mmCIF file of C-alpha atoms in Angstrom:
data_model
loop_
_atom_site.group_PDB
_atom_site.id
_atom_site.type_symbol
_atom_site.label_atom_id
_atom_site.label_comp_id
_atom_site.label_asym_id
_atom_site.label_seq_id
_atom_site.Cartn_x
_atom_site.Cartn_y
_atom_site.Cartn_z
ATOM 1 C CA MET C 10 -100.599 -131.192 166.004
ATOM 2 C CA LYS C 11 -103.131 -133.423 167.731
ATOM 3 C CA LYS C 12 -101.075 -133.277 170.949
ATOM 4 C CA VAL C 13 -100.967 -129.477 170.792
ATOM 5 C CA ILE C 14 -104.742 -129.248 170.364
ATOM 6 C CA LEU C 15 -105.325 -131.707 173.199
ATOM 7 C CA GLY C 16 -102.898 -129.757 175.386
ATOM 8 C CA VAL C 17 -104.674 -126.472 174.688
ATOM 9 C CA LEU C 18 -108.066 -128.070 175.388
ATOM 10 C CA PHE C 19 -106.736 -129.483 178.651
ATOM 11 C CA TRP C 20 -105.528 -126.085 179.871
ATOM 12 C CA LEU C 21 -108.740 -124.389 178.791
ATOM 13 C CA ALA C 22 -110.722 -126.973 180.738
ATOM 14 C CA ILE C 23 -108.890 -126.243 183.992
ATOM 15 C CA LEU C 24 -108.142 -122.574 183.444
ATOM 16 C CA PRO C 25 -109.485 -120.691 186.441
ATOM 17 C CA VAL C 26 -111.900 -117.807 186.297
ATOM 18 C CA TRP C 27 -110.488 -114.790 188.074
ATOM 19 C CA ALA C 28 -113.397 -113.299 190.009
ATOM 20 C CA SER C 29 -111.628 -110.104 190.996
ATOM 21 C CA GLU C 30 -108.160 -108.662 191.198
ATOM 22 C CA GLY C 31 -106.037 -110.572 193.654
ATOM 23 C CA VAL C 32 -108.467 -113.472 193.998
ATOM 24 C CA GLY C 33 -107.599 -116.779 192.399
ATOM 25 C CA THR C 34 -110.031 -119.574 191.670
ATOM 26 C CA VAL C 35 -109.622 -123.157 190.589
ATOM 27 C CA LYS C 36 -112.424 -125.436 189.423
ATOM 28 C CA SER C 37 -112.732 -128.627 191.431
ATOM 29 C CA GLN C 38 -112.964 -131.939 189.650
ATOM 30 C CA HIS C 39 -115.130 -133.190 192.537
ATOM 31 C CA SER C 40 -118.600 -132.625 194.012
ATOM 32 C CA PHE C 41 -119.077 -129.927 196.640
ATOM 33 C CA ARG C 42 -119.208 -132.434 199.514
ATOM 34 C CA GLU C 43 -116.176 -134.358 198.230
ATOM 35 C CA THR C 44 -114.229 -131.110 197.762
ATOM 36 C CA VAL C 45 -115.006 -130.088 201.354
ATOM 37 C CA ASP C 46 -114.003 -133.546 202.627
ATOM 38 C CA ARG C 47 -110.766 -133.435 200.603
ATOM 39 C CA LEU C 48 -109.985 -129.955 201.962
ATOM 40 C CA ASP C 49 -110.583 -131.098 205.554
ATOM 41 C CA LYS C 50 -108.209 -134.044 205.029
ATOM 42 C CA ALA C 51 -105.548 -131.976 203.246
ATOM 43 C CA LEU C 52 -105.499 -129.343 205.996
ATOM 44 C CA THR C 53 -105.205 -132.011 208.688
ATOM 45 C CA ALA C 54 -102.456 -133.873 206.806
ATOM 46 C CA LYS C 55 -100.427 -130.663 206.413
ATOM 47 C CA GLY C 56 -100.819 -129.704 210.066
ATOM 48 C CA VAL C 57 -102.676 -126.502 209.174
ATOM 49 C CA THR C 58 -104.860 -125.099 211.950
ATOM 50 C CA VAL C 59 -108.504 -124.495 211.026
ATOM 51 C CA PHE C 60 -109.423 -121.490 213.160
ATOM 52 C CA ALA C 61 -112.965 -121.279 211.804
ATOM 53 C CA LYS C 62 -115.219 -122.839 209.198
ATOM 54 C CA PHE C 63 -118.235 -120.779 208.140
ATOM 55 C CA ASP C 64 -121.072 -122.540 206.341
ATOM 56 C CA HIS C 65 -122.826 -119.503 204.881
ATOM 57 C CA ALA C 66 -125.566 -121.583 203.211
ATOM 58 C CA ALA C 67 -126.479 -123.243 206.522
ATOM 59 C CA ASP C 68 -126.492 -119.857 208.272
ATOM 60 C CA ALA C 69 -128.714 -118.388 205.532
ATOM 61 C CA GLN C 70 -131.134 -121.292 205.926
ATOM 62 C CA LYS C 71 -131.430 -120.578 209.668
ATOM 63 C CA VAL C 72 -132.915 -117.160 208.848
ATOM 64 C CA GLY C 73 -135.166 -118.385 206.047
ATOM 65 C CA LEU C 74 -132.896 -117.456 203.143
ATOM 66 C CA THR C 75 -131.274 -119.622 200.489
ATOM 67 C CA LEU C 76 -127.716 -119.603 199.257
ATOM 68 C CA ARG C 77 -125.867 -122.091 197.092
ATOM 69 C CA PRO C 78 -123.303 -124.185 198.994
ATOM 70 C CA THR C 79 -120.674 -121.742 200.305
ATOM 71 C CA ILE C 80 -118.111 -122.553 202.997
ATOM 72 C CA VAL C 81 -115.207 -120.333 204.067
ATOM 73 C CA TYR C 82 -112.254 -121.784 205.955
ATOM 74 C CA VAL C 83 -110.001 -119.560 208.051
ATOM 75 C CA VAL C 84 -106.675 -121.388 208.241
ATOM 76 C CA GLY C 85 -103.111 -120.778 209.214
ATOM 77 C CA ASN C 86 -99.943 -121.628 211.019
ATOM 78 C CA PRO C 87 -98.449 -119.145 213.510
ATOM 79 C CA LYS C 88 -94.937 -120.297 212.613
ATOM 80 C CA ALA C 89 -95.555 -119.240 208.999
ATOM 81 C CA GLY C 90 -97.677 -116.154 209.611
ATOM 82 C CA THR C 91 -95.746 -114.504 212.431
ATOM 83 C CA PRO C 92 -92.676 -113.506 210.339
ATOM 84 C CA ILE C 93 -95.031 -111.884 207.815
ATOM 85 C CA MET C 94 -96.808 -109.883 210.520
ATOM 86 C CA ALA C 95 -93.459 -108.976 212.124
ATOM 87 C CA ARG C 96 -92.477 -107.420 208.793
ATOM 88 C CA SER C 97 -95.845 -105.682 208.303
ATOM 89 C CA GLN C 98 -98.366 -105.710 211.137
ATOM 90 C CA LEU C 99 -101.053 -104.613 208.685
ATOM 91 C CA ALA C 100 -100.749 -108.068 207.088
ATOM 92 C CA ALA C 101 -102.661 -109.329 210.133
ATOM 93 C CA ILE C 102 -105.836 -108.030 208.470
ATOM 94 C CA ASP C 103 -105.383 -110.785 205.839
ATOM 95 C CA LEU C 104 -104.133 -113.491 208.191
ATOM 96 C CA PRO C 105 -105.066 -116.184 208.900
ATOM 97 C CA LEU C 106 -105.571 -117.190 205.282
ATOM 98 C CA LYS C 107 -109.008 -117.941 203.887
ATOM 99 C CA ILE C 108 -110.123 -120.617 201.427
ATOM 100 C CA LEU C 109 -113.610 -120.474 199.932
ATOM 101 C CA VAL C 110 -115.412 -123.556 198.592
ATOM 102 C CA MET C 111 -118.501 -122.691 196.559
ATOM 103 C CA GLU C 112 -120.924 -124.191 194.085
ATOM 104 C CA ASP C 113 -121.953 -121.921 191.209
ATOM 105 C CA LYS C 114 -125.378 -121.649 189.550
ATOM 106 C CA ASP C 115 -124.406 -124.355 187.043
ATOM 107 C CA GLY C 116 -123.375 -126.816 189.760
ATOM 108 C CA ALA C 117 -119.616 -126.400 189.228
ATOM 109 C CA VAL C 118 -117.522 -126.381 192.394
ATOM 110 C CA TRP C 119 -114.764 -123.806 192.870
ATOM 111 C CA LEU C 120 -112.096 -123.056 195.432
ATOM 112 C CA ALA C 121 -111.044 -119.425 195.843
ATOM 113 C CA PHE C 122 -108.231 -117.718 197.726
ATOM 114 C CA ASN C 123 -106.259 -114.488 197.811
ATOM 115 C CA THR C 124 -103.334 -114.850 195.423
ATOM 116 C CA PRO C 125 -99.896 -114.826 197.044
ATOM 117 C CA GLN C 126 -98.690 -112.176 194.573
ATOM 118 C CA ALA C 127 -101.497 -109.798 195.542
ATOM 119 C CA MET C 128 -100.936 -110.368 199.259
ATOM 120 C CA MET C 129 -97.187 -109.739 199.018
ATOM 121 C CA LYS C 130 -97.716 -106.629 196.913
ATOM 122 C CA LYS C 131 -100.456 -105.300 199.200
ATOM 123 C CA HIS C 132 -98.261 -105.569 202.289
ATOM 124 C CA GLY C 133 -94.820 -104.954 200.777
ATOM 125 C CA ILE C 134 -93.599 -108.409 201.755
ATOM 126 C CA PRO C 135 -90.572 -109.822 199.887
ATOM 127 C CA GLU C 136 -90.976 -113.241 198.279
ATOM 128 C CA ASP C 137 -88.623 -115.018 200.696
ATOM 129 C CA ILE C 138 -90.792 -113.990 203.671
ATOM 130 C CA GLY C 139 -94.120 -114.154 201.811
ATOM 131 C CA LYS C 140 -93.945 -117.796 200.722
ATOM 132 C CA PRO C 141 -96.612 -118.837 203.272
ATOM 133 C CA PHE C 142 -99.120 -116.657 201.377
ATOM 134 C CA GLY C 143 -98.967 -119.335 198.659
ATOM 135 C CA ALA C 144 -100.219 -122.081 200.981
ATOM 136 C CA ALA C 145 -103.911 -121.482 200.233
ATOM 137 C CA MET C 146 -103.329 -121.686 196.476
ATOM 138 C CA ALA C 147 -101.231 -124.844 196.778
ATOM 139 C CA ILE C 148 -103.822 -126.579 198.966
ATOM 140 C CA ALA C 149 -106.673 -125.486 196.657
ATOM 141 C CA ASN C 150 -104.841 -126.925 193.642
ATOM 142 C CA GLU C 151 -104.280 -130.231 195.428
ATOM 143 C CA VAL C 152 -107.877 -130.510 196.635
ATOM 144 C CA ALA C 153 -109.415 -129.515 193.298
ATOM 145 C CA GLY C 154 -107.344 -131.977 191.300
ATOM 146 C CA ALA C 155 -106.460 -129.100 188.974
ATOM 147 C CA GLN C 156 -103.953 -126.278 188.743
ATOM 148 C CA ALA C 157 -104.724 -122.619 189.230
ATOM 149 C CA ILE C 158 -102.820 -120.462 186.781
ATOM 150 C CA PRO C 159 -102.228 -116.988 188.235
ATOM 151 C CA PRO C 160 -102.998 -113.988 186.009
ATOM 152 C CA LYS C 161 -100.031 -112.350 184.280
#
């Protein structure tokens, strides 16, 4: 019984908050800066191209506004994304993939991404072709040191 309770507590501790339909989040076990550093290293190690990295907090500061730490990565791999766009050119609106790293008002750090299920459904992409949509979730899980559990 003790193991069951500990198991439930473990899953509740890492259970993601789903901000909106089709968006998955996973709580990082690391500080904001460490999460960003871990994401940079994971993307490099996996050979994923970082097309852009937007530091929204830094940009807000430049115009005299404040925003909690918020960085959006635009990432991808043409070898993975091209077959998806060949099947549905409208999928290009969601490619390259995006990964958000943010710190909430309580200081917790989260990674967010479009769920692969939502992306495949949105664009009518079969699972065998849509596997690359899962890359953002897999990388976020690795970087966070936790596991995102998609909604049912």
